[in-house]
Each structure stands twice: as C-alpha cells, then as structure tokens.
Amino acid sequence: MSEQKYEIFTEERRSLKDNTTFTFYRIRGIVKDPDLLPRTDKGGVVYPELKLCPFCGGLPKTVTKSKTMIQGKPNRNYYVQCTRCDARGSRFIIEDFDNDPIMTKLQAINAWNSRVDSSGNLYFEEGADYGA
C-alpha cells in the first residue's frame, strides 16, 4: 500500500457576511483515509485541492453524475474533469465504496492528483501548483 503524503494548511479568517471568525482549510496531496479530512464549522468535508490539468494546465472540477445507468439501474458516480480541454480522470461508482459518497469523491480526487514519474512510481510534488 502506498504511503499517505499530504499537508493540511489552516488559516483563521473573518466572514464578510457577519464578521465572525472561521478556520479556512487547504489540503494538498493524497489522503487515503476520509476520516483524516477536516470538517468545516458547519460539518462540511474539506477535500484536497485539485491539481491543474496535466495536459493543458486548465482548472479541473469534481463532477457528480447521479443518473448514469450501470447494469440497467441509475447509479451515482464521481470523476474529475478539466474545464478547458475536457480531459477526465477515472470514474468511481459509489456502490463500489459501500455507498459512501465521501470516500467515492475522495478516490476520484486522489486519482486525478496522482502523478507518475518515468519509472512508474507515484510521487507527491513538493510545492506543486494546484491552481489555488
């Protein structure tokens, strides 16, 4: 099993809406265990930042499809897609991850963010540009 290698950055910010303070999170790298993902003050999951497209340098987005037909029935799945050249990462089906949407989305993000060196080994890019 490959080693988890990630960094979590936190910063205290003030809301423009009501001037209250909150913690802003940024995560870079590959996080295998969804229990390690931080939660916002309102309970939302903070996912790792998406790296720029390896083909065109465009900004990617996570896509959720809920009506994809798989074996004759609709199923929810996740993948990452470049907003510039439409390159797509691997598609991950929620049913394959015990109907856990957090784990399924995290797998799609990890697949997109994984980069392979010339010998075929996965690596974590120190100081990589994630488009943030």
Coordinates of C-alpha atoms in Angstrom, one line a residue:
M1 CA 0.0 0.0 0.0
S2 CA 1.3 3.4 -0.9
E3 CA 2.2 5.9 1.8
Q4 CA -0.2 8.8 2.5
K5 CA 1.5 12.0 1.8
Y6 CA -0.4 15.2 2.3
E7 CA -0.3 18.6 4.0
I8 CA -3.1 20.5 5.7
F9 CA -2.9 24.2 6.0
T10 CA -5.2 26.2 8.3
E11 CA -5.8 29.9 8.4
E12 CA -8.2 32.0 10.6
R13 CA -10.4 34.2 8.5
R14 CA -13.3 36.6 9.1
S15 CA -16.6 36.2 7.3
L16 CA -17.5 39.1 5.1
K17 CA -21.2 38.3 5.8
D18 CA -21.3 38.6 9.6
N19 CA -17.6 39.3 10.6
T20 CA -17.3 36.0 12.6
T21 CA -14.1 34.1 12.5
F22 CA -13.8 30.7 11.0
T23 CA -11.0 28.3 10.1
F24 CA -10.1 28.1 6.4
Y25 CA -8.5 24.7 5.3
R26 CA -6.4 23.8 2.3
I27 CA -5.2 20.3 1.7
R28 CA -2.6 19.2 -0.7
G29 CA -1.6 15.7 -1.6
I30 CA -3.1 12.2 -1.4
V31 CA -5.3 11.4 1.6
K32 CA -6.3 7.7 1.7
D33 CA -8.5 7.8 4.8
P34 CA -11.5 10.1 4.7
D35 CA -11.6 10.2 8.5
L36 CA -8.4 12.4 8.2
L37 CA -10.2 15.1 6.2
P38 CA -11.0 18.2 8.2
R39 CA -14.6 19.4 8.6
T40 CA -15.8 23.0 8.4
D41 CA -17.5 24.6 11.4
K42 CA -20.9 23.6 9.7
G43 CA -19.8 20.0 9.3
G44 CA -18.9 20.0 5.6
V45 CA -16.0 17.9 4.4
V46 CA -12.9 19.7 3.1
Y47 CA -11.4 17.7 0.2
P48 CA -7.8 18.0 -1.2
E49 CA -7.2 20.7 -3.8
L50 CA -7.3 19.6 -7.4
K51 CA -4.0 19.8 -9.3
L52 CA -4.1 21.6 -12.6
C53 CA -4.8 19.5 -15.7
P54 CA -1.6 17.6 -16.7
F55 CA -2.5 18.0 -20.4
C56 CA -3.4 21.7 -20.8
G57 CA -2.9 23.3 -17.3
G58 CA -6.6 24.1 -17.1
L59 CA -8.6 24.2 -13.9
P60 CA -10.4 20.9 -13.0
K61 CA -13.7 20.4 -11.3
T62 CA -15.2 17.4 -9.5
V63 CA -18.2 16.1 -11.4
T64 CA -21.1 14.0 -9.8
K65 CA -23.4 12.1 -12.1
S66 CA -26.5 10.6 -10.5
K67 CA -28.3 9.2 -13.4
T68 CA -25.6 7.1 -15.1
M69 CA -27.0 3.7 -16.0
I70 CA -25.0 0.8 -14.7
Q71 CA -26.3 -2.7 -15.3
G72 CA -29.8 -1.2 -16.1
K73 CA -30.2 0.9 -13.0
P74 CA -29.2 4.6 -12.2
N75 CA -26.1 5.0 -10.1
R76 CA -24.2 7.9 -8.6
N77 CA -20.5 8.3 -9.6
Y78 CA -17.7 10.8 -9.4
Y79 CA -14.8 11.9 -11.6
V80 CA -12.7 14.9 -12.1
Q81 CA -12.8 16.8 -15.4
C82 CA -10.7 19.7 -16.9
T83 CA -12.8 22.8 -17.6
R84 CA -10.6 23.7 -20.5
C85 CA -9.8 20.6 -22.5
D86 CA -12.4 18.2 -21.0
A87 CA -9.8 15.6 -20.0
R88 CA -11.3 13.2 -17.5
G89 CA -10.0 11.2 -14.6
S90 CA -11.2 7.8 -13.6
R91 CA -14.8 7.3 -12.8
F92 CA -15.6 6.0 -9.3
I93 CA -19.0 4.4 -8.6
I94 CA -20.5 5.0 -5.1
E95 CA -21.8 1.4 -4.9
D96 CA -18.1 0.2 -5.1
F97 CA -17.4 2.1 -1.8
D98 CA -20.3 0.9 0.3
N99 CA -22.4 3.8 -0.8
D100 CA -20.1 6.2 0.9
P101 CA -20.1 9.5 -1.1
I102 CA -17.2 11.0 0.8
M103 CA -14.9 8.0 0.1
T104 CA -16.0 7.8 -3.5
K105 CA -15.4 11.5 -4.2
L106 CA -12.0 11.3 -2.4
Q107 CA -11.0 8.4 -4.6
A108 CA -11.8 10.4 -7.7
I109 CA -9.7 13.4 -6.4
N110 CA -6.8 11.1 -5.4
A111 CA -6.8 9.5 -8.9
W112 CA -6.7 12.9 -10.6
N113 CA -4.0 14.3 -8.3
S114 CA -1.7 11.2 -8.6
R115 CA 1.3 11.8 -10.8
V116 CA 3.6 9.1 -12.0
D117 CA 7.4 9.5 -12.6
S118 CA 9.2 8.0 -15.6
S119 CA 9.7 4.7 -13.7
G120 CA 6.0 4.3 -13.0
N121 CA 6.1 5.3 -9.3
L122 CA 3.6 7.6 -7.8
Y123 CA 5.0 10.7 -6.2
F124 CA 4.0 13.8 -4.3
E125 CA 5.1 17.1 -5.8
E126 CA 6.5 19.4 -3.2
G127 CA 5.4 22.9 -3.9
A128 CA 3.2 21.8 -6.8
D129 CA 0.8 24.3 -8.4
Y130 CA -2.7 23.1 -7.6
G131 CA -4.4 26.1 -9.2
A132 CA -5.3 27.7 -5.9

